[in-house]
Short mmCIF file of C-alpha atoms in Angstrom, two decimals:
data_model
loop_
_atom_site.label_atom_id
_atom_site.label_comp_id
_atom_site.label_asym_id
_atom_site.label_seq_id
_atom_site.Cartn_x
_atom_site.Cartn_y
_atom_site.Cartn_z
CA MET A 1 85.44 95.60 82.38
CA ASP A 2 87.50 95.44 78.79
CA ASN A 3 88.65 92.13 78.59
CA LYS A 4 89.55 92.38 75.16
CA GLY A 5 88.95 88.33 74.67
CA THR A 6 91.04 87.81 77.57
CA LYS A 7 90.43 84.23 79.47
CA ILE A 8 90.35 84.83 82.99
CA THR A 9 92.73 81.94 84.56
CA PHE A 10 90.72 80.18 87.84
CA LEU A 11 93.64 79.10 90.10
CA SER A 12 93.21 75.80 91.62
CA GLU A 13 95.29 74.27 94.78
CA LYS A 14 98.75 74.54 92.84
CA MET A 15 100.86 77.11 93.47
CA GLU A 16 101.61 78.94 90.60
CA PHE A 17 99.94 82.16 88.31
CA PRO A 18 99.51 82.34 84.80
CA ALA A 19 101.97 85.20 82.79
CA VAL A 20 101.11 88.59 83.95
CA ASP A 21 100.95 90.21 80.33
CA LEU A 22 97.62 87.47 79.59
CA ALA A 23 96.04 90.87 82.00
CA THR A 24 93.02 92.24 81.32
CA GLN A 25 92.97 95.96 80.04
CA ASP A 26 92.44 96.57 83.32
CA GLY A 27 95.32 94.32 85.21
CA LEU A 28 92.42 91.17 86.28
CA LEU A 29 94.76 87.90 86.10
CA ALA A 30 93.31 85.59 88.00
CA VAL A 31 90.46 84.60 90.30
CA GLY A 32 90.97 82.08 93.23
CA GLY A 33 93.37 80.34 95.36
CA ASP A 34 94.07 81.02 98.60
CA LEU A 35 96.30 83.60 101.08
CA SER A 36 98.41 81.40 102.28
CA PRO A 37 101.65 83.02 102.78
CA ASP A 38 103.45 81.23 100.01
CA ARG A 39 101.21 82.21 97.06
CA ILE A 40 101.03 85.66 98.38
CA LEU A 41 104.94 85.53 98.49
CA LEU A 42 104.91 83.83 94.84
CA ALA A 43 102.53 86.64 93.62
CA TYR A 44 104.52 89.51 94.88
CA LYS A 45 107.86 87.75 93.56
CA SER A 46 106.04 87.41 89.85
CA GLY A 47 104.76 91.24 89.62
CA ILE A 48 100.73 90.17 90.84
CA PHE A 49 99.06 91.29 94.05
CA PRO A 50 95.51 90.33 95.65
CA TRP A 51 92.95 93.05 95.75
CA PHE A 52 88.95 92.76 96.15
CA ASN A 53 86.10 93.19 97.88
CA ASP A 54 84.58 91.38 100.74
CA ASP A 55 81.66 89.87 98.53
CA SER A 56 84.24 88.45 95.97
CA PHE A 57 86.11 85.91 95.08
CA ILE A 58 90.28 86.69 95.61
CA LEU A 59 91.09 88.94 92.46
CA TRP A 60 94.72 89.12 91.48
CA TRP A 61 95.93 91.61 89.54
CA SER A 62 99.17 92.79 87.55
CA PRO A 63 98.33 96.42 86.27
CA ASP A 64 100.27 98.32 82.77
CA PRO A 65 101.29 100.83 83.18
CA ARG A 66 102.59 99.81 87.26
CA MET A 67 102.88 103.29 89.84
CA VAL A 68 106.50 102.79 91.52
CA LEU A 69 108.21 105.23 93.34
CA TYR A 70 111.80 105.07 92.99
CA PRO A 71 113.67 105.77 96.84
CA ASP A 72 116.11 108.56 95.24
CA ARG A 73 112.92 110.57 93.48
CA ILE A 74 110.97 111.25 96.44
CA LYS A 75 109.78 114.56 96.50
CA ILE A 76 109.82 116.45 100.15
CA SER A 77 108.50 119.85 100.38
CA LYS A 78 109.66 122.51 102.06
CA SER A 79 107.08 121.94 105.24
CA MET A 80 108.16 118.28 105.43
CA ARG A 81 111.56 119.15 105.28
CA LYS A 82 110.94 120.78 108.25
CA LEU A 83 109.12 118.20 110.50
CA LEU A 84 111.60 115.71 109.43
CA LEU A 85 113.70 117.65 110.98
CA GLU A 86 111.49 118.46 114.15
CA ASP A 87 111.33 116.39 117.46
CA ARG A 88 107.50 115.95 116.75
CA PHE A 89 106.90 112.71 115.15
CA GLU A 90 108.69 109.26 115.85
CA MET A 91 109.13 106.29 113.28
CA ARG A 92 109.59 102.87 114.67
CA VAL A 93 109.51 99.38 112.46
CA ASN A 94 107.19 96.70 113.37
CA THR A 95 106.40 97.28 116.90
CA ARG A 96 102.25 97.34 115.96
CA PHE A 97 102.03 95.52 112.61
CA LYS A 98 98.51 94.55 113.30
CA GLU A 99 97.70 97.90 114.64
CA VAL A 100 98.86 99.35 111.67
CA VAL A 101 96.87 97.12 109.16
CA GLU A 102 93.44 97.89 111.14
CA ALA A 103 94.10 100.96 111.02
CA CYS A 104 94.29 101.13 107.47
CA ALA A 105 91.72 99.03 107.08
CA THR A 106 89.22 101.06 109.13
CA ILE A 107 90.59 105.04 108.44
CA SER A 108 88.08 106.94 106.11
CA ARG A 109 88.90 107.74 103.01
CA LYS A 110 87.40 110.41 100.27
CA ASP A 111 85.10 108.75 97.54
CA GLN A 112 85.98 105.55 98.92
CA LYS A 113 83.28 103.17 100.72
CA GLY A 114 84.78 100.12 102.81
CA SER A 115 87.36 99.08 102.55
CA TRP A 116 89.40 95.95 100.49
CA ILE A 117 91.20 94.72 103.38
CA THR A 118 88.97 91.98 104.78
CA PRO A 119 89.69 89.90 107.79
CA GLY A 120 91.27 87.41 105.72
CA MET A 121 93.59 89.94 104.34
CA GLU A 122 94.61 91.11 107.47
CA ASP A 123 95.15 87.82 108.71
CA ALA A 124 97.57 86.93 105.95
CA TYR A 125 99.90 90.11 106.46
CA VAL A 126 99.86 89.70 110.00
CA LYS A 127 101.54 85.79 109.28
CA LEU A 128 104.02 87.66 106.61
CA ASN A 129 104.30 89.71 109.32
CA GLU A 130 105.49 86.80 111.91
CA LEU A 131 107.77 85.51 108.83
CA GLY A 132 109.30 88.60 108.73
CA TYR A 133 108.55 89.15 105.10
CA ALA A 134 105.77 92.32 105.84
CA LYS A 135 106.68 94.83 107.89
CA SER A 136 105.28 98.25 108.97
CA TYR A 137 106.58 101.67 109.43
CA GLU A 138 104.62 103.30 111.91
CA VAL A 139 104.14 107.46 113.00
CA TRP A 140 104.20 107.86 116.98
CA ASP A 141 103.70 111.33 118.29
CA ASN A 142 104.35 110.68 121.78
CA ASP A 143 102.51 107.08 122.60
CA ARG A 144 99.90 107.75 120.29
CA LEU A 145 100.15 105.75 116.79
CA VAL A 146 99.11 108.45 114.45
CA GLY A 147 100.16 107.27 111.10
CA GLY A 148 101.43 104.61 108.75
CA LEU A 149 102.55 102.23 106.54
CA TYR A 150 102.39 98.68 105.56
CA GLY A 151 103.85 96.43 102.58
CA VAL A 152 105.39 93.41 101.78
CA ASP A 153 109.81 93.05 101.32
CA LEU A 154 111.36 91.33 98.91
CA GLY A 155 114.98 91.98 99.42
CA ASN A 156 115.16 94.70 96.94
CA VAL A 157 111.73 96.18 96.19
CA PHE A 158 109.32 96.98 98.91
CA CYS A 159 105.66 96.26 97.76
CA GLY A 160 103.86 99.08 99.60
CA GLU A 161 99.93 97.71 100.48
CA SER A 162 98.17 100.55 102.66
CA MET A 163 98.91 103.87 104.47
CA PHE A 164 97.19 106.19 106.82
CA SER A 165 97.12 109.20 108.61
CA LYS A 166 95.38 110.14 111.97
CA THR A 167 97.05 113.83 111.73
CA PRO A 168 98.13 115.89 109.06
CA ASN A 169 101.28 114.80 107.07
CA ALA A 170 101.63 111.43 109.21
CA SER A 171 101.42 109.01 106.27
CA LYS A 172 104.10 111.54 104.01
CA PHE A 173 106.41 110.92 106.95
CA ALA A 174 105.85 107.42 106.91
CA LEU A 175 106.82 107.25 102.89
CA ILE A 176 109.82 109.56 103.28
CA ASN A 177 111.77 108.00 105.90
CA LEU A 178 110.82 104.21 104.04
CA ALA A 179 112.01 105.96 100.88
CA ILE A 180 115.03 107.41 102.58
CA GLU A 181 115.80 104.19 104.40
CA LEU A 182 115.38 102.05 101.10
CA LYS A 183 117.70 104.47 99.40
CA LYS A 184 120.87 103.75 101.78
CA LYS A 185 119.93 99.96 101.36
CA ASN A 186 120.21 100.44 97.25
CA TYR A 187 116.32 99.19 96.77
CA SER A 188 115.59 99.76 93.23
CA LEU A 189 111.54 101.23 93.88
CA ILE A 190 108.74 101.20 96.01
CA ASP A 191 106.15 99.01 94.82
CA CYS A 192 102.77 101.55 94.81
CA GLN A 193 100.89 99.32 92.62
CA GLN A 194 97.80 101.81 90.91
CA TYR A 195 98.34 105.90 90.23
CA SER A 196 97.01 107.93 92.64
CA GLU A 197 97.51 112.04 92.65
CA HIS A 198 98.56 111.71 96.20
CA LEU A 199 101.33 109.41 95.37
CA LYS A 200 102.00 111.46 92.39
CA SER A 201 102.84 114.34 94.31
CA LEU A 202 105.24 112.64 96.39
CA GLY A 203 106.95 111.81 93.15
CA ALA A 204 105.54 108.22 91.90
CA GLU A 205 105.27 107.51 88.70
CA GLU A 206 103.83 104.65 86.14
CA ILE A 207 106.16 102.41 84.58
CA PRO A 208 105.44 99.71 82.30
CA ARG A 209 104.72 96.60 83.24
CA HIS A 210 107.60 94.81 81.69
CA GLU A 211 110.43 97.50 82.89
CA PHE A 212 108.89 97.06 86.50
CA MET A 213 109.11 93.08 85.70
CA ARG A 214 112.65 93.60 84.91
CA LEU A 215 113.47 95.54 88.26
CA LEU A 216 111.73 92.68 89.76
CA GLN A 217 113.63 89.97 88.11
CA THR A 218 117.31 91.91 88.96
CA LYS A 219 115.80 92.09 92.60
CA ASP A 220 114.77 88.25 92.86
CA GLN A 221 118.65 87.80 91.70
CA ALA A 222 119.59 89.91 93.77
CA GLY A 223 117.68 88.46 96.98
CA HIS A 224 118.89 84.99 95.70
CA GLN A 225 122.52 86.41 96.32
CA LYS A 226 122.05 87.71 100.19
#
């Protein structure tokens, strides 16, 4: 980790975060605090998200650049367009939130050992779901949950956390349907947090953190008007 002399902030019980431009080169901003709904929501509204392993302190990140997906720029392949028109999958929202989080935590992923979705993180997002902030977008094949994603809905920005597939293209189906819905609702973007080839193939792109923060602030203003 190259911190370039940056001093990492250790959070106290006080509900605040340092400015995001104080983050290290790889995006680490602060350590500690808690996973209360209020703190997590403050983090997202401030351009920050938690990400850590079981055996570490709570770590808070704000990378630069930021991976985002503009809803109107989602890439839909011919095969996916065909799948969207078929009756094979059904989309549901928030009918099995906890199961979606558990699936994201336990699904096997290439080049990844274990999961950052710890029991504490799972409990935190279940609480956010109960409060109406966290949502799951679920892909069902008859009565079987075969894919989906979950994240935090801030009113004009959807902060994606994780997604999973138990059958080919299920997570793509969820993300495409989410983007179509958010486009209709005039959302600014889907926050994908960090770069991945998979997300890039679906139309996600990296933007400077200051641009992400500008869009987030516009979101916050819009949210207060609703």
